[in-house]
XYZ file of C-alpha atoms in Angstrom:
634
model
C 114.218 212.479 138.742
C 113.787 209.643 136.215
C 111.420 206.771 136.838
C 114.227 204.288 137.509
C 115.950 206.735 139.887
C 112.617 207.387 141.604
C 112.129 203.645 142.174
C 115.579 203.391 143.739
C 114.844 206.473 145.842
C 111.524 205.058 147.062
C 113.187 201.751 147.990
C 115.979 203.514 149.898
C 113.470 205.666 151.766
C 111.436 202.628 152.781
C 114.551 200.866 154.003
C 115.665 203.850 156.036
C 112.179 204.291 157.527
C 112.007 200.623 158.436
C 115.378 200.908 160.175
C 114.223 203.892 162.201
C 113.377 201.784 165.230
C 116.790 200.030 165.157
C 118.849 203.190 164.967
C 119.561 205.923 167.464
C 119.120 209.547 166.539
C 122.807 210.248 167.183
C 124.054 207.486 164.934
C 121.704 208.406 162.169
C 122.704 212.059 162.387
C 126.379 211.101 162.198
C 125.690 209.157 158.993
C 123.761 212.089 157.481
C 126.450 214.574 158.493
C 129.144 212.329 157.008
C 127.172 212.010 153.777
C 126.696 215.770 153.600
C 130.388 216.321 154.323
C 131.217 214.095 151.328
C 129.328 216.552 149.125
C 131.276 219.504 150.486
C 134.521 217.539 150.331
C 134.072 216.534 146.714
C 133.584 220.153 145.622
C 136.545 221.209 147.757
C 138.787 218.543 146.172
C 137.705 219.592 142.679
C 138.377 223.248 143.396
C 141.738 222.403 144.942
C 142.654 220.196 141.983
C 141.791 222.950 139.510
C 143.919 225.513 141.290
C 146.740 223.028 141.778
C 146.720 222.502 138.031
C 147.304 226.220 137.600
C 150.475 225.889 139.664
C 151.558 222.984 137.477
C 150.927 224.992 134.316
C 152.875 227.875 135.822
C 155.737 225.625 136.715
C 155.852 224.000 133.257
C 155.775 227.397 131.596
C 158.656 228.622 133.684
C 160.536 225.373 132.978
C 160.082 225.591 129.225
C 160.446 229.349 128.787
C 163.306 229.659 131.265
C 161.774 232.777 132.845
C 159.639 233.264 135.934
C 155.949 234.308 135.895
C 155.190 237.149 138.230
C 152.048 235.862 140.036
C 151.493 236.636 143.640
C 150.641 233.324 145.398
C 148.496 235.129 147.917
C 146.328 236.550 145.096
C 145.899 233.066 143.642
C 144.806 231.648 146.971
C 142.403 234.584 147.442
C 140.938 233.707 144.042
C 140.624 230.097 145.166
C 138.804 231.197 148.312
C 136.340 233.366 146.332
C 135.562 230.547 143.852
C 135.064 228.013 146.688
C 132.840 230.414 148.648
C 130.685 231.217 145.637
C 130.340 227.491 144.936
C 129.277 226.659 148.530
C 127.011 229.664 148.859
C 123.295 228.830 148.662
C 120.940 231.543 147.487
C 117.826 232.190 149.579
C 114.805 234.081 148.381
C 114.098 237.099 150.599
C 110.644 237.264 152.243
C 108.447 240.161 151.179
C 105.459 239.367 153.362
C 103.905 241.797 155.830
C 105.879 241.759 159.092
C 104.000 242.204 162.338
C 105.507 243.472 165.588
C 105.163 242.838 169.308
C 103.644 246.259 169.984
C 100.848 245.629 167.481
C 99.706 242.236 168.694
C 101.081 241.555 172.210
C 98.862 238.557 172.888
C 100.089 236.686 169.815
C 103.719 237.348 170.692
C 103.066 236.330 174.293
C 101.852 232.957 173.045
C 104.898 232.613 170.796
C 107.203 233.473 173.737
C 105.438 231.049 176.077
C 105.635 228.140 173.616
C 109.213 229.061 172.733
C 110.250 228.783 176.383
C 108.448 225.467 176.863
C 109.914 224.031 173.652
C 113.367 225.530 174.150
C 113.459 227.176 170.722
C 115.920 229.837 169.566
C 114.742 233.418 169.161
C 112.189 234.206 166.466
C 113.572 237.278 164.774
C 110.662 238.036 162.420
C 106.963 237.131 162.393
C 105.294 237.716 159.005
C 101.730 237.360 157.749
C 100.787 236.242 154.223
C 97.677 235.186 152.305
C 98.411 231.468 152.141
C 96.502 228.839 154.038
C 99.687 227.644 155.679
C 102.171 228.184 158.484
C 105.905 227.563 158.472
C 109.263 228.361 160.028
C 112.054 229.566 157.798
C 115.755 229.934 158.521
C 117.972 232.211 156.453
C 121.695 231.694 157.151
C 123.381 235.059 157.102
C 126.786 233.450 156.438
C 125.744 230.833 153.888
C 127.103 227.389 154.696
C 128.583 228.744 157.952
C 125.114 229.384 159.405
C 124.289 232.200 161.853
C 120.573 231.878 161.124
C 117.875 234.500 161.143
C 114.590 232.762 162.149
C 111.236 233.645 160.530
C 107.774 232.519 161.532
C 105.267 232.620 158.657
C 101.573 232.694 159.496
C 98.895 232.504 156.819
C 95.953 234.732 157.708
C 93.435 232.330 156.041
C 94.789 229.503 158.171
C 94.170 231.447 161.379
C 90.666 232.238 160.115
C 89.864 228.534 159.781
C 91.049 227.526 163.267
C 89.978 228.102 166.850
C 92.545 229.768 169.148
C 93.266 226.360 170.792
C 93.687 224.671 167.390
C 96.013 227.486 166.306
C 98.047 226.913 169.455
C 98.643 223.319 168.248
C 99.659 224.594 164.808
C 102.062 227.116 166.343
C 103.538 224.430 168.641
C 104.063 222.219 165.580
C 105.925 224.938 163.710
C 108.019 226.052 166.678
C 108.703 222.357 167.318
C 110.770 222.331 164.117
C 113.181 224.673 165.888
C 113.071 222.795 169.184
C 116.336 221.237 170.308
C 118.183 222.836 167.389
C 116.776 220.214 165.036
C 116.255 222.841 162.371
C 119.972 223.704 162.253
C 120.771 220.062 161.495
C 118.045 219.765 158.886
C 119.026 223.116 157.370
C 122.610 221.893 157.107
C 121.499 218.873 155.069
C 119.037 220.840 152.948
C 121.719 223.375 152.107
C 123.899 220.569 150.727
C 120.975 219.393 148.570
C 120.319 222.911 147.312
C 124.002 223.504 146.606
C 124.174 220.389 144.402
C 120.944 221.296 142.653
C 122.437 224.678 141.792
C 125.639 223.139 140.522
C 123.886 220.591 138.279
C 121.406 223.182 136.998
C 123.906 225.911 136.230
C 126.447 223.748 134.366
C 126.855 220.400 132.713
C 130.425 219.623 133.742
C 131.062 215.871 133.687
C 132.981 216.041 136.974
C 129.849 217.261 138.737
C 127.203 215.318 136.799
C 128.934 211.958 137.256
C 129.241 212.413 141.012
C 125.727 213.780 141.403
C 124.119 210.748 139.767
C 125.495 208.626 142.598
C 125.287 211.182 145.390
C 121.904 212.883 144.799
C 119.615 209.883 145.584
C 121.547 209.182 148.778
C 121.521 212.671 150.225
C 117.944 213.217 149.165
C 116.737 209.970 150.743
C 118.622 210.492 154.010
C 117.471 214.099 154.334
C 113.921 213.137 153.282
C 113.621 210.609 156.128
C 115.141 213.074 158.552
C 112.647 215.807 157.606
C 109.699 213.397 157.816
C 110.821 212.274 161.287
C 110.770 215.899 162.329
C 107.159 216.235 161.106
C 106.113 213.389 163.438
C 108.161 214.887 166.261
C 106.546 218.299 165.741
C 103.072 216.716 165.812
C 104.009 215.028 169.093
C 105.058 218.414 170.549
C 101.752 219.954 169.376
C 99.906 217.136 171.149
C 101.946 217.723 174.352
C 101.381 221.475 174.313
C 97.616 221.052 173.919
C 95.921 217.620 173.972
C 95.461 214.661 171.601
C 91.921 215.805 170.795
C 92.937 219.405 169.991
C 95.978 218.302 167.961
C 93.790 215.932 165.930
C 91.056 218.505 165.351
C 93.695 221.025 164.287
C 95.004 218.641 161.664
C 91.553 217.733 160.352
C 90.372 221.338 160.233
C 93.518 222.393 158.406
C 93.217 219.701 155.751
C 89.472 220.173 155.278
C 89.626 223.950 154.733
C 92.672 223.598 152.507
C 90.558 221.196 150.386
C 87.624 223.647 150.469
C 89.820 226.505 149.176
C 91.127 224.409 146.310
C 87.833 222.809 145.325
C 85.477 225.765 145.840
C 87.089 229.153 146.366
C 89.935 228.865 143.841
C 87.527 227.412 141.260
C 85.294 230.429 141.701
C 88.289 232.709 141.130
C 89.178 230.772 137.971
C 85.680 231.339 136.643
C 85.996 235.067 137.371
C 89.353 235.159 135.587
C 87.618 233.944 132.418
C 85.040 236.722 132.643
C 86.946 239.841 133.723
C 90.238 241.330 132.642
C 91.497 242.465 136.057
C 91.314 240.502 139.341
C 89.217 241.647 142.315
C 90.987 243.939 144.742
C 89.619 242.210 147.813
C 90.367 238.522 147.294
C 91.854 237.927 150.732
C 88.896 239.669 152.376
C 86.550 237.440 150.361
C 88.551 234.408 151.403
C 88.317 235.262 155.099
C 84.542 235.764 154.748
C 84.168 232.435 152.946
C 86.141 230.587 155.592
C 83.778 232.025 158.188
C 80.801 230.261 156.662
C 79.816 226.890 158.054
C 80.567 223.843 155.888
C 77.856 221.429 154.840
C 78.427 218.403 157.133
C 77.892 215.774 154.427
C 80.170 217.546 151.972
C 82.848 217.952 154.672
C 82.577 214.237 155.481
C 83.075 213.359 151.789
C 86.126 215.596 151.602
C 87.532 214.027 154.746
C 86.997 210.537 153.302
C 88.969 211.498 150.185
C 91.755 213.023 152.245
C 91.963 210.030 154.577
C 92.103 207.772 151.489
C 95.471 209.207 150.550
C 98.592 207.351 151.608
C 102.018 208.568 152.745
C 104.392 208.647 149.766
C 107.739 210.052 148.725
C 106.242 212.990 146.862
C 105.939 215.015 150.093
C 107.884 214.967 153.326
C 104.632 215.458 155.232
C 102.914 212.201 156.143
C 99.339 211.690 155.086
C 96.554 212.791 157.425
C 95.585 209.275 158.544
C 99.149 208.527 159.616
C 99.461 211.853 161.430
C 96.196 211.270 163.275
C 97.310 207.788 164.324
C 100.614 209.205 165.560
C 98.914 211.719 167.876
C 96.712 208.945 169.270
C 93.395 209.886 167.574
C 92.519 207.597 164.672
C 90.320 209.234 162.066
C 86.842 209.920 163.358
C 83.882 208.629 161.322
C 81.495 210.299 160.998
C 83.039 213.750 161.568
C 81.108 216.982 161.712
C 82.818 220.365 161.596
C 82.098 222.328 164.772
C 81.052 225.966 164.371
C 83.737 228.415 165.420
C 82.471 231.134 167.698
C 85.723 233.108 167.489
C 88.496 232.280 165.025
C 92.191 232.578 165.892
C 92.475 235.466 163.469
C 89.661 237.321 165.144
C 91.029 236.523 168.619
C 94.597 237.661 168.088
C 94.149 240.469 165.550
C 90.833 241.869 166.766
C 89.863 245.139 165.143
C 93.093 245.142 163.088
C 91.975 242.029 161.137
C 90.212 244.142 158.503
C 93.288 246.347 158.017
C 95.573 243.304 157.709
C 93.260 241.747 155.179
C 93.245 245.007 153.138
C 97.069 245.048 153.067
C 97.176 241.436 151.940
C 94.464 242.198 149.330
C 96.916 244.592 147.696
C 99.784 242.118 147.857
C 97.644 239.359 146.307
C 96.504 241.747 143.569
C 100.032 242.846 142.667
C 101.405 239.317 142.648
C 98.580 237.746 140.616
C 97.448 240.416 138.147
C 99.834 239.332 135.369
C 98.857 235.640 135.609
C 95.197 236.697 135.843
C 95.486 238.695 132.627
C 97.067 235.755 130.807
C 94.239 233.507 131.996
C 91.683 236.046 130.784
C 93.359 236.375 127.387
C 93.451 232.614 127.027
C 89.705 232.496 127.817
C 89.071 235.146 125.173
C 90.811 233.015 122.596
C 88.834 229.955 123.764
C 85.623 231.910 123.181
C 86.711 232.896 119.709
C 87.712 229.327 118.874
C 84.421 228.002 120.282
C 82.478 230.495 118.195
C 84.403 229.286 115.109
C 83.575 225.650 115.923
C 79.903 226.459 116.522
C 79.693 228.266 113.149
C 81.488 225.441 111.405
C 79.117 222.885 113.052
C 76.145 224.716 111.535
C 77.442 224.183 108.015
C 79.148 220.788 108.143
C 79.834 217.987 110.629
C 82.830 218.503 112.887
C 85.574 215.901 113.135
C 85.574 213.888 116.368
C 88.541 215.894 117.649
C 86.829 219.193 116.861
C 83.571 218.032 118.436
C 85.499 217.089 121.578
C 87.054 220.570 121.666
C 83.634 222.079 121.231
C 82.194 220.081 124.138
C 85.164 220.723 126.427
C 85.159 224.489 125.779
C 81.411 224.672 126.298
C 81.787 222.843 129.615
C 84.524 225.208 130.750
C 83.006 228.440 129.582
C 79.251 227.884 129.886
C 78.771 224.932 132.288
C 77.447 221.409 132.149
C 73.869 222.226 131.139
C 74.782 223.467 127.679
C 77.545 220.898 127.227
C 75.525 217.755 127.965
C 73.906 217.488 124.464
C 77.315 217.901 122.866
C 78.828 215.083 124.929
C 75.816 212.887 124.186
C 76.269 213.508 120.429
C 79.902 212.407 120.731
C 78.793 209.227 122.517
C 76.325 208.518 119.745
C 79.196 208.720 117.249
C 81.768 206.931 119.405
C 80.347 204.906 122.373
C 83.839 204.182 123.648
C 84.881 207.829 123.821
C 86.424 208.008 127.329
C 85.993 211.767 127.957
C 82.398 211.726 126.749
C 81.548 208.828 129.047
C 83.163 210.652 131.969
C 81.398 214.016 131.378
C 77.987 212.492 130.713
C 78.334 210.277 133.771
C 79.504 213.181 135.931
C 76.604 215.404 134.881
C 74.054 212.648 135.461
C 75.264 211.617 138.925
C 75.424 215.251 140.003
C 71.735 215.412 139.146
C 71.131 212.272 141.187
C 70.646 209.821 138.298
C 71.936 206.258 138.846
C 72.391 205.899 135.065
C 75.482 208.098 135.320
C 77.304 205.353 137.201
C 77.399 203.216 134.078
C 79.117 205.927 132.080
C 81.652 206.612 134.828
C 82.551 202.932 135.136
C 82.972 202.848 131.347
C 85.334 205.821 131.595
C 87.347 203.982 134.241
C 87.692 201.005 131.896
C 88.662 203.131 128.900
C 91.150 205.640 130.281
C 93.545 205.249 133.197
C 93.767 209.059 133.549
C 90.032 209.127 134.349
C 90.096 206.490 137.099
C 90.677 208.917 139.979
C 88.152 211.623 139.019
C 85.579 208.980 138.111
C 86.036 207.160 141.430
C 85.682 210.468 143.253
C 82.392 211.234 141.528
C 81.072 207.754 142.259
C 82.192 208.003 145.873
C 80.326 211.326 146.311
C 77.207 210.000 144.590
C 76.912 206.829 146.658
C 77.679 208.713 149.865
C 74.857 211.171 149.188
C 72.577 208.225 148.336
C 73.417 206.627 151.666
C 75.068 203.587 150.077
C 78.228 203.732 152.159
C 79.350 200.194 151.212
C 79.492 201.057 147.487
C 81.120 204.403 148.317
C 83.903 202.636 150.209
C 84.596 200.377 147.195
C 85.247 203.334 144.899
C 87.304 205.035 147.617
C 89.532 201.944 147.793
C 89.854 201.874 143.987
C 90.955 205.527 144.098
C 93.450 204.825 146.877
C 94.941 201.888 145.022
C 95.298 203.906 141.846
C 96.888 207.063 143.348
C 100.480 205.775 143.579
C 100.358 204.383 140.051
C 98.941 207.626 138.696
C 101.676 209.617 140.426
C 104.401 207.421 138.941
C 102.745 207.753 135.518
C 102.902 211.573 135.746
C 106.588 211.259 136.654
C 107.167 209.046 133.632
C 105.504 211.599 131.362
C 108.159 214.229 132.123
C 110.308 214.662 129.039
C 114.086 214.586 129.378
C 116.938 214.631 126.897
C 117.897 211.079 127.980
C 114.485 209.565 127.035
C 114.131 206.895 124.397
C 111.829 207.836 121.539
C 110.276 205.678 118.783
C 108.323 206.521 115.615
C 104.724 207.630 116.211
C 101.840 205.318 115.377
C 99.143 207.898 114.694
C 96.743 207.464 111.779
C 97.734 209.331 108.581
C 94.533 211.364 108.673
C 95.299 212.621 112.189
C 98.871 213.505 111.159
C 97.483 215.444 108.201
C 95.100 217.291 110.524
C 98.014 218.218 112.804
C 100.026 219.403 109.813
C 97.137 221.559 108.653
C 96.990 223.250 112.070
C 100.717 223.947 112.045
C 100.437 225.795 108.745
C 98.508 228.564 110.530
C 101.523 229.397 112.767
C 104.281 231.319 110.901
C 106.460 231.136 113.996
C 106.911 227.388 113.404
C 109.785 226.443 111.130
C 109.863 222.639 111.489
C 107.902 220.090 113.508
C 108.762 216.553 114.580
C 106.347 213.968 115.966
C 107.609 211.000 117.996
C 106.301 208.632 120.659
C 107.719 207.789 124.124
C 106.980 204.208 125.227
C 105.264 204.006 128.610
C 106.169 201.526 131.372
C 103.353 202.253 133.834
C 100.243 202.440 131.656
C 101.443 200.635 128.560
C 98.094 201.190 126.822
C 98.478 204.968 127.055
C 100.706 206.433 124.387
C 102.609 209.674 124.884
C 103.440 211.729 121.826
C 105.934 214.562 121.654
C 105.598 217.336 119.091
C 109.018 218.921 118.906
C 108.844 222.338 117.278
C 111.667 224.451 115.934
C 110.796 228.125 116.127
C 111.561 230.258 113.104
C 113.781 233.353 113.223
C 111.572 236.023 114.790
C 114.137 238.805 114.909
C 113.207 241.911 112.973
C 114.492 245.431 112.635
C 110.963 246.742 112.560
C 109.908 247.367 116.193
C 106.192 246.833 115.510
C 106.812 243.524 113.775
C 109.140 242.457 116.574
C 106.464 243.252 119.183
C 103.901 241.229 117.214
C 106.350 238.329 117.137
C 106.845 238.503 120.923
C 103.092 238.505 121.607
C 102.600 235.610 119.203
C 105.365 233.578 120.801
C 103.823 234.144 124.206
C 100.560 232.319 123.549
C 100.884 230.318 120.337
C 101.850 227.146 122.177
C 98.697 227.118 124.295
C 96.566 227.934 121.280
C 98.065 225.101 119.281
C 97.522 222.688 122.211
C 93.876 223.751 122.331
C 93.325 223.255 118.617
C 95.008 219.870 118.486
C 93.070 218.727 121.573
C 94.982 215.568 122.282
C 94.976 216.255 126.014
C 97.503 214.431 128.169
C 98.534 212.251 125.181
C 100.513 215.086 123.554
C 103.357 217.225 124.839
C 104.419 220.206 122.777
C 108.177 220.918 123.138
C 109.087 224.277 121.500
C 112.746 224.772 120.617
C 114.190 228.224 119.847
C 117.493 227.933 117.980
C 118.390 231.515 118.833
C 118.235 230.801 122.576
C 119.139 227.167 122.948
C 122.903 227.539 122.708
C 122.931 230.209 125.369
C 120.306 228.847 127.729
C 120.098 225.090 127.711
C 122.233 222.324 126.278
C 119.552 219.904 127.401
C 117.095 221.419 124.861
C 119.648 220.930 122.127
C 120.146 217.282 123.043
C 116.380 216.745 123.300
C 115.623 218.085 119.808
C 118.624 216.209 118.406
C 117.282 212.925 119.849
C 113.860 213.660 118.360
C 115.300 214.455 114.938
C 117.064 211.060 114.781
C 113.801 209.123 114.787
C 112.694 207.984 111.282
C 109.494 209.600 109.969
C 109.701 212.156 112.802
C 109.684 215.204 110.511
C 106.039 215.997 109.681
C 106.306 219.716 108.810
């Protein structure tokens, strides 16, 4: 969605949410159903018009040729039905998670049955376990747009390991609450319309669909968005009713806190392992369950909670923010909050001795699903090491350019840690005191060591680079909290909260589309020459174009697009062809690393052999880039 469309969508969502108190559920549903019916009706009219035109062509041919055409009308109408059905049919990805059965875990299914009766939910046909820290209900219509749903309950084993049995009961009541009162059938109906239109506009570029969708998509998305968010609040209310306000609130907090822990600690540890070893561990889920069993540091948990509570409800996610959800269940955010030790987790309670076996099964699933991405990450780290070694050798013979010195410091930080990288960042600051990244990294390292001097560097980074405002504020918030200066910590937390919506819109604006307006770049000639010298080392590159996209959010932050036409890599020699495939797989990341322009540069590769068959949008994008004067740099 473009920035202007997103602004209209946000405004419409706010208007609909403000009118929630003035509308009745029935009236609102009728409006949503009518809007969804318009989508189905438009496609039906188009299909009917196309087939009616065939009858006109047949009639004109018979009129002009003075002889009948032997076409069975029934066959033509059958063809019409097949085309219409394939158009309305929405594809659903089958679930491949581990299904559990009533005979294996009778206590868990007894709880599901008990809550299902109290909440008046339809039958749960399948209960599956996966390795995500999440829970969800999923409906797969067996007859497409006609419904006849098969209901799935997805339970993430790590989520159960981070909750008490009572907290898990609140989570389960929330998920089953989405099916309560047949609300999910209504929401599924609306979401299927959205998915249908997304498929149509993705698979083709017919004007008759694109024109309608530009008007229709923001409306159906906004109405369905508000409807789905209302259901989140309603599901939280049911979780509160099935347990208590205190348990529902603690369930929410515990879920958010441990999700943050997994992202900030556990996943980061896995990323470090991926840079060191070629194959992933075979017991990641088991490790995750063991890590979730360890008590959290109270002060660290309180800092995480402060960051989470500082986030606001927006239109990027149908789920409200934690602070709004806590207020809705009648328990405003507790400060201070201390995680209570769990004597027996929900996973241990309901799975008992089988927990180890389940974890082992999910270990294998995680390994099979992630081993390819893990290998790519390892190979990228190997190249980073080689490139860092080249820079270190070059630095011993002659001074590096500022861009190369920045690459050296960033790679050292990523591969070897802050201790070895600090002198490199300090050298960059000595050369360029207003270097934003150097100020940030030096400040971050110093405050993590407890030095107040790091605050000055972080505040300088905030002033120099809008992209560093949020991470700098988070570091300053942590530092002042650990120092006991809660008043200063709150100031930086407020700065972060104020900047979050603007940063999100800026990321949206930085998405590149074929309808964007580009202008000539304004880079220094020496930098353009340096870019050109890097491109020479890539035989796969035929031509390169450099342009700039003007920004509306952060006008001081330029965004440059390097459009690259890929040379003909086809070869009759199988070995050469394989080398070309391997080179094409990672050359883009390598080039991005060498250029080291960070978020300021987007590399847009364009393969002329594939563009005509795969994407007309790519063709329009590269054509728009070519039109800009001085764009061709290689």
